[in-house]
mmCIF file of C-alpha atoms in Angstrom:
data_model
loop_
_atom_site.group_PDB
_atom_site.id
_atom_site.type_symbol
_atom_site.label_atom_id
_atom_site.label_comp_id
_atom_site.label_asym_id
_atom_site.label_seq_id
_atom_site.Cartn_x
_atom_site.Cartn_y
_atom_site.Cartn_z
ATOM 1 C CA MET A 1 27.408 -18.398 -4.128
ATOM 2 C CA ARG A 2 23.882 -18.467 -2.694
ATOM 3 C CA THR A 3 24.850 -15.959 -0.015
ATOM 4 C CA VAL A 4 26.232 -13.626 -2.688
ATOM 5 C CA LEU A 5 23.047 -13.951 -4.735
ATOM 6 C CA ALA A 6 20.914 -13.213 -1.683
ATOM 7 C CA ARG A 7 22.949 -10.066 -1.015
ATOM 8 C CA ILE A 8 22.566 -8.948 -4.636
ATOM 9 C CA ALA A 9 18.802 -9.521 -4.434
ATOM 10 C CA GLN A 10 18.559 -7.630 -1.136
ATOM 11 C CA HIS A 11 20.619 -4.746 -2.498
ATOM 12 C CA GLY A 12 18.438 -4.685 -5.612
ATOM 13 C CA LEU A 13 15.387 -4.261 -3.401
ATOM 14 C CA LEU A 14 16.907 -1.517 -1.252
ATOM 15 C CA ALA A 15 18.457 0.349 -4.184
ATOM 16 C CA ARG A 16 15.434 -0.265 -6.404
ATOM 17 C CA ASP A 17 17.737 -1.913 -8.916
ATOM 18 C CA PHE A 18 15.113 -4.465 -9.824
ATOM 19 C CA GLU A 19 16.887 -5.792 -12.908
ATOM 20 C CA SER A 20 19.860 -7.155 -10.955
ATOM 21 C CA GLY A 21 17.740 -8.019 -7.904
ATOM 22 C CA LEU A 22 15.262 -10.100 -9.876
ATOM 23 C CA ALA A 23 17.993 -11.809 -11.871
ATOM 24 C CA ALA A 24 19.615 -12.932 -8.624
ATOM 25 C CA ILE A 25 16.396 -13.987 -6.919
ATOM 26 C CA GLU A 26 15.254 -16.061 -9.895
ATOM 27 C CA VAL A 27 18.469 -18.085 -9.720
ATOM 28 C CA LEU A 28 17.887 -18.577 -5.991
ATOM 29 C CA ILE A 29 14.288 -19.683 -6.519
ATOM 30 C CA GLU A 30 15.421 -22.261 -9.043
ATOM 31 C CA ALA A 31 18.065 -23.569 -6.619
ATOM 32 C CA LEU A 32 15.939 -23.313 -3.435
ATOM 33 C CA PRO A 33 12.239 -23.422 -4.397
ATOM 34 C CA GLN A 34 11.185 -24.509 -0.901
ATOM 35 C CA ASP A 35 13.168 -21.824 0.960
ATOM 36 C CA ILE A 36 10.716 -19.507 2.709
ATOM 37 C CA SER A 37 13.141 -16.607 3.117
ATOM 38 C CA VAL A 38 13.944 -16.697 -0.613
ATOM 39 C CA GLN A 39 10.245 -16.706 -1.521
ATOM 40 C CA ARG A 40 9.550 -13.832 0.879
ATOM 41 C CA LEU A 41 12.332 -11.739 -0.643
ATOM 42 C CA ALA A 42 11.156 -12.620 -4.145
ATOM 43 C CA GLY A 43 7.646 -11.504 -3.218
ATOM 44 C CA ARG A 44 8.926 -8.121 -2.085
ATOM 45 C CA LEU A 45 11.041 -7.675 -5.199
ATOM 46 C CA TYR A 46 8.213 -8.565 -7.563
ATOM 47 C CA LEU A 47 5.784 -6.381 -5.636
ATOM 48 C CA GLU A 48 8.064 -3.342 -5.630
ATOM 49 C CA SER A 49 8.858 -3.816 -9.312
ATOM 50 C CA GLY A 50 5.127 -3.866 -10.166
ATOM 51 C CA ASN A 51 4.689 -7.554 -10.983
ATOM 52 C CA ASP A 52 1.720 -8.265 -8.723
ATOM 53 C CA ALA A 53 0.964 -11.692 -10.195
ATOM 54 C CA LYS A 54 4.479 -13.006 -9.541
ATOM 55 C CA ALA A 55 4.520 -11.414 -6.085
ATOM 56 C CA LEU A 56 1.267 -13.176 -5.245
ATOM 57 C CA GLU A 57 2.690 -16.467 -6.479
ATOM 58 C CA CYS A 58 5.680 -16.099 -4.129
ATOM 59 C CA TYR A 59 3.602 -15.113 -1.098
ATOM 60 C CA GLU A 60 1.237 -18.011 -1.665
ATOM 61 C CA THR A 61 4.230 -20.338 -1.938
ATOM 62 C CA VAL A 62 5.272 -19.176 1.536
ATOM 63 C CA ASN A 63 1.729 -19.729 2.776
ATOM 64 C CA ARG A 64 1.669 -23.244 1.336
ATOM 65 C CA LEU A 65 5.047 -24.122 2.854
ATOM 66 C CA TYR A 66 4.399 -22.578 6.277
ATOM 67 C CA TRP A 67 0.663 -23.191 6.796
ATOM 68 C CA GLN A 68 0.040 -25.841 9.458
ATOM 69 C CA VAL A 69 -3.125 -26.693 11.369
ATOM 70 C CA ASN A 70 -2.910 -28.367 14.765
ATOM 71 C CA PRO A 71 -5.387 -31.293 14.528
ATOM 72 C CA GLN A 72 -6.281 -31.051 18.237
ATOM 73 C CA THR A 73 -6.601 -27.292 18.791
ATOM 74 C CA LYS A 74 -7.273 -26.310 15.143
ATOM 75 C CA LYS A 75 -4.809 -23.455 15.717
ATOM 76 C CA ILE A 76 -3.098 -22.322 12.526
ATOM 77 C CA THR A 77 0.615 -21.629 12.331
ATOM 78 C CA PHE A 78 1.489 -19.440 9.360
ATOM 79 C CA ASP A 79 3.588 -16.525 8.130
ATOM 80 C CA GLN A 80 1.382 -13.549 8.934
ATOM 81 C CA GLY A 81 3.256 -11.082 6.725
ATOM 82 C CA SER A 82 2.966 -13.284 3.646
ATOM 83 C CA ALA A 83 -0.701 -13.997 4.364
ATOM 84 C CA ALA A 84 -1.431 -10.261 4.670
ATOM 85 C CA ALA A 85 0.494 -9.480 1.487
ATOM 86 C CA ALA A 86 -1.317 -12.183 -0.478
ATOM 87 C CA ALA A 87 -4.722 -11.035 0.800
ATOM 88 C CA ALA A 88 -3.975 -7.432 -0.169
ATOM 89 C CA LEU A 89 -2.936 -8.548 -3.656
ATOM 90 C CA TYR A 90 -6.096 -10.604 -4.173
ATOM 91 C CA VAL A 91 -8.123 -7.517 -3.281
ATOM 92 C CA LYS A 92 -6.009 -5.253 -5.497
ATOM 93 C CA LEU A 93 -6.316 -7.639 -8.443
ATOM 94 C CA GLY A 94 -10.024 -8.199 -7.771
ATOM 95 C CA GLU A 95 -9.731 -11.956 -7.865
ATOM 96 C CA ASN A 96 -10.278 -14.913 -5.511
ATOM 97 C CA LEU A 97 -11.732 -12.751 -2.744
ATOM 98 C CA GLY A 98 -12.768 -15.906 -0.900
ATOM 99 C CA ARG A 99 -9.088 -16.738 -0.475
ATOM 100 C CA ALA A 100 -8.454 -13.190 0.756
ATOM 101 C CA VAL A 101 -11.121 -13.744 3.408
ATOM 102 C CA GLU A 102 -9.532 -17.057 4.429
ATOM 103 C CA LEU A 103 -6.146 -15.397 4.891
ATOM 104 C CA LEU A 104 -7.506 -12.360 6.723
ATOM 105 C CA ASP A 105 -9.602 -14.568 9.000
ATOM 106 C CA ALA A 106 -6.463 -16.477 10.008
ATOM 107 C CA ILE A 107 -4.765 -13.177 10.839
ATOM 108 C CA ARG A 108 -7.831 -11.938 12.731
ATOM 109 C CA ALA A 109 -7.704 -15.004 14.980
ATOM 110 C CA ASN A 110 -4.131 -14.142 15.931
ATOM 111 C CA THR A 111 -4.375 -10.392 16.574
ATOM 112 C CA THR A 112 -5.583 -8.054 19.289
ATOM 113 C CA GLY A 113 -6.132 -4.343 19.790
ATOM 114 C CA GLU A 114 -5.427 -1.907 16.972
ATOM 115 C CA GLU A 115 -4.133 -4.637 14.652
ATOM 116 C CA HIS A 116 -7.318 -6.662 15.148
ATOM 117 C CA VAL A 117 -9.450 -3.613 14.372
ATOM 118 C CA GLY A 118 -7.504 -3.047 11.164
ATOM 119 C CA VAL A 119 -8.038 -6.641 10.011
ATOM 120 C CA CYS A 120 -11.758 -6.470 10.816
ATOM 121 C CA LEU A 121 -12.058 -3.326 8.699
ATOM 122 C CA GLN A 122 -10.185 -4.990 5.851
ATOM 123 C CA LEU A 123 -12.550 -7.949 6.037
ATOM 124 C CA ALA A 124 -15.547 -5.616 6.096
ATOM 125 C CA ASP A 125 -14.334 -4.002 2.885
ATOM 126 C CA VAL A 126 -13.736 -7.374 1.195
ATOM 127 C CA TYR A 127 -17.192 -8.629 2.193
ATOM 128 C CA GLU A 128 -18.612 -5.368 0.811
ATOM 129 C CA LYS A 129 -16.932 -6.119 -2.530
ATOM 130 C CA MET A 130 -18.434 -9.619 -2.399
ATOM 131 C CA ASN A 131 -21.863 -8.077 -1.728
ATOM 132 C CA LYS A 132 -22.070 -9.852 1.624
ATOM 133 C CA LYS A 133 -23.577 -6.960 3.559
ATOM 134 C CA SER A 134 -24.376 -8.876 6.739
ATOM 135 C CA LYS A 135 -20.821 -10.258 7.014
ATOM 136 C CA SER A 136 -19.428 -6.785 6.402
ATOM 137 C CA ALA A 137 -21.626 -5.379 9.181
ATOM 138 C CA GLU A 138 -20.524 -8.219 11.474
ATOM 139 C CA MET A 139 -16.876 -7.278 10.998
ATOM 140 C CA LEU A 140 -17.598 -3.581 11.548
ATOM 141 C CA THR A 141 -19.449 -4.381 14.783
ATOM 142 C CA GLU A 142 -16.575 -6.575 15.957
ATOM 143 C CA SER A 143 -14.122 -3.748 15.285
ATOM 144 C CA MET A 144 -16.244 -1.442 17.440
ATOM 145 C CA ARG A 145 -16.139 -3.904 20.345
ATOM 146 C CA PHE A 146 -12.361 -3.879 20.201
ATOM 147 C CA MET A 147 -12.298 -0.092 19.924
ATOM 148 C CA ASP A 148 -14.398 0.066 23.110
ATOM 149 C CA ASP A 149 -11.581 -1.797 24.872
ATOM 150 C CA MET A 150 -8.981 0.482 23.311
ATOM 151 C CA LEU A 151 -10.850 3.570 24.518
ATOM 152 C CA ASP A 152 -10.783 2.232 28.081
ATOM 153 C CA ARG A 153 -6.978 2.395 27.971
ATOM 154 C CA ALA A 154 -6.214 5.264 25.579
ATOM 155 C CA LYS A 155 -5.553 8.830 26.632
ATOM 156 C CA GLY A 156 -4.977 12.181 24.957
ATOM 157 C CA GLY A 157 -4.238 12.205 21.248
ATOM 158 C CA GLU A 158 -4.293 8.411 21.033
ATOM 159 C CA ARG A 159 -7.820 8.397 22.443
ATOM 160 C CA ALA A 160 -8.904 11.065 19.958
ATOM 161 C CA MET A 161 -7.579 9.027 17.024
ATOM 162 C CA VAL A 162 -9.486 5.940 18.183
ATOM 163 C CA MET A 163 -12.616 8.085 18.498
ATOM 164 C CA LEU A 164 -12.196 9.341 14.938
ATOM 165 C CA GLN A 165 -11.964 5.811 13.595
ATOM 166 C CA TYR A 166 -14.881 4.723 15.787
ATOM 167 C CA ALA A 167 -17.002 7.598 14.447
ATOM 168 C CA GLU A 168 -16.414 6.493 10.858
ATOM 169 C CA VAL A 169 -17.247 2.854 11.592
ATOM 170 C CA ALA A 170 -20.328 3.777 13.621
ATOM 171 C CA GLU A 171 -21.587 5.820 10.686
ATOM 172 C CA ARG A 172 -21.067 2.844 8.355
ATOM 173 C CA VAL A 173 -23.306 0.631 10.518
ATOM 174 C CA GLY A 174 -25.975 3.330 10.839
ATOM 175 C CA GLU A 175 -25.253 4.424 14.417
ATOM 176 C CA SER A 176 -25.330 8.158 13.676
ATOM 177 C CA GLU A 177 -25.690 9.263 17.310
ATOM 178 C CA LYS A 178 -22.698 7.182 18.367
ATOM 179 C CA SER A 179 -20.723 8.587 15.451
ATOM 180 C CA ALA A 180 -21.570 12.169 16.393
ATOM 181 C CA SER A 181 -20.675 11.498 20.031
ATOM 182 C CA MET A 182 -17.279 10.114 19.077
ATOM 183 C CA LEU A 183 -16.604 13.058 16.765
ATOM 184 C CA GLU A 184 -17.444 15.497 19.530
ATOM 185 C CA GLY A 185 -15.199 13.667 21.993
ATOM 186 C CA ALA A 186 -12.306 13.693 19.522
ATOM 187 C CA ARG A 187 -12.900 17.365 18.765
ATOM 188 C CA SER A 188 -12.700 18.264 22.446
ATOM 189 C CA ILE A 189 -9.317 16.550 22.794
ATOM 190 C CA PHE A 190 -7.890 18.056 19.597
ATOM 191 C CA GLU A 191 -9.178 21.503 20.600
ATOM 192 C CA SER A 192 -7.291 21.240 23.876
ATOM 193 C CA ASP A 193 -4.134 20.077 22.083
ATOM 194 C CA ALA A 194 -4.414 22.887 19.506
ATOM 195 C CA SER A 195 -4.573 25.488 22.281
ATOM 196 C CA THR A 196 -1.116 24.353 23.425
ATOM 197 C CA GLY A 197 0.306 24.667 19.908
ATOM 198 C CA HIS A 198 0.118 21.024 18.819
ATOM 199 C CA PRO A 199 0.366 21.336 14.994
ATOM 200 C CA VAL A 200 -1.415 18.138 13.936
ATOM 201 C CA ALA A 201 -4.392 18.860 16.215
ATOM 202 C CA ALA A 202 -5.374 21.777 13.975
ATOM 203 C CA PHE A 203 -5.437 19.446 10.980
ATOM 204 C CA TYR A 204 -7.838 17.012 12.640
ATOM 205 C CA LEU A 205 -10.012 19.843 13.971
ATOM 206 C CA ASP A 206 -10.453 21.025 10.392
ATOM 207 C CA MET A 207 -11.325 17.481 9.279
ATOM 208 C CA ILE A 208 -13.939 17.114 12.022
ATOM 209 C CA ASP A 209 -15.460 20.507 11.240
ATOM 210 C CA ARG A 210 -15.705 19.543 7.561
ATOM 211 C CA LYS A 211 -17.452 16.347 8.546
ATOM 212 C CA LYS A 212 -19.893 18.193 10.801
ATOM 213 C CA ALA A 213 -20.599 20.558 7.903
ATOM 214 C CA GLY A 214 -21.751 17.616 5.812
ATOM 215 C CA GLU A 215 -18.633 16.354 4.050
ATOM 216 C CA PRO A 216 -18.038 12.569 4.041
ATOM 217 C CA PHE A 217 -15.145 11.026 5.912
ATOM 218 C CA PRO A 218 -12.086 11.269 3.652
ATOM 219 C CA THR A 219 -10.664 8.115 2.115
ATOM 220 C CA GLY A 220 -7.149 7.071 3.068
ATOM 221 C CA GLN A 221 -5.718 8.663 -0.091
ATOM 222 C CA GLU A 222 -7.694 11.857 0.443
ATOM 223 C CA LEU A 223 -6.543 12.068 4.047
ATOM 224 C CA GLN A 224 -2.911 11.619 3.002
ATOM 225 C CA ALA A 225 -3.237 14.314 0.332
ATOM 226 C CA ARG A 226 -4.807 16.709 2.832
ATOM 227 C CA MET A 227 -2.030 16.031 5.337
ATOM 228 C CA VAL A 228 0.648 16.768 2.711
ATOM 229 C CA GLU A 229 -1.102 20.017 1.813
ATOM 230 C CA PHE A 230 -1.447 20.921 5.489
ATOM 231 C CA VAL A 231 2.262 20.338 6.148
ATOM 232 C CA ARG A 232 3.179 22.443 3.104
ATOM 233 C CA SER A 233 0.944 25.288 4.229
ATOM 234 C CA ARG A 234 2.493 25.229 7.700
ATOM 235 C CA ALA A 235 5.996 25.290 6.232
ATOM 236 C CA ALA A 236 5.250 28.206 3.900
#
């Protein structure tokens, strides 16, 4: 019976049939409240159906059940996906940002490379919301150190994308010359790619030229909207 309920809940998630999916998962939660896989699935269902508070409750249940600290090494064992989901929900809801920092810090200690940079930037944004400017700047600076390492290994378009992100972060910490240098380096790579017909290179060239003309870096939503418009214009 539990296997059947789990399948119904999973199908509800995939088919976006939240009514049947949530009905099944709530029975499973009642029967298996300590089951991590059930709580994870419940979190996804509640999140996708728009019930952020219940989703957060499920993800934090996973964190409570899975979170272990080695008394000798102080290393934390935890479910990284549930920790990230809970942190994102705290930020979205604008509540308990200290807990969001705790969760993101645990993830930061267990990541490297691009993933580590992303977590540092998330933490910088949370600290900004908490009006902790020095902590925000600390996270931005740490992300730049990791991007330096990434640039040592990256080539071509990958290198240009790292440079773009670096330019934005450098601007946030007041390093305008470093930001301009990174923009110019990225532009050179995209210009070369555009000359060979690479379609996305033209999009990023336009973004860099807008920035050099005085526009701010686009937000994530703005960048996505511009990309959609760019793709439509290319298809027309």
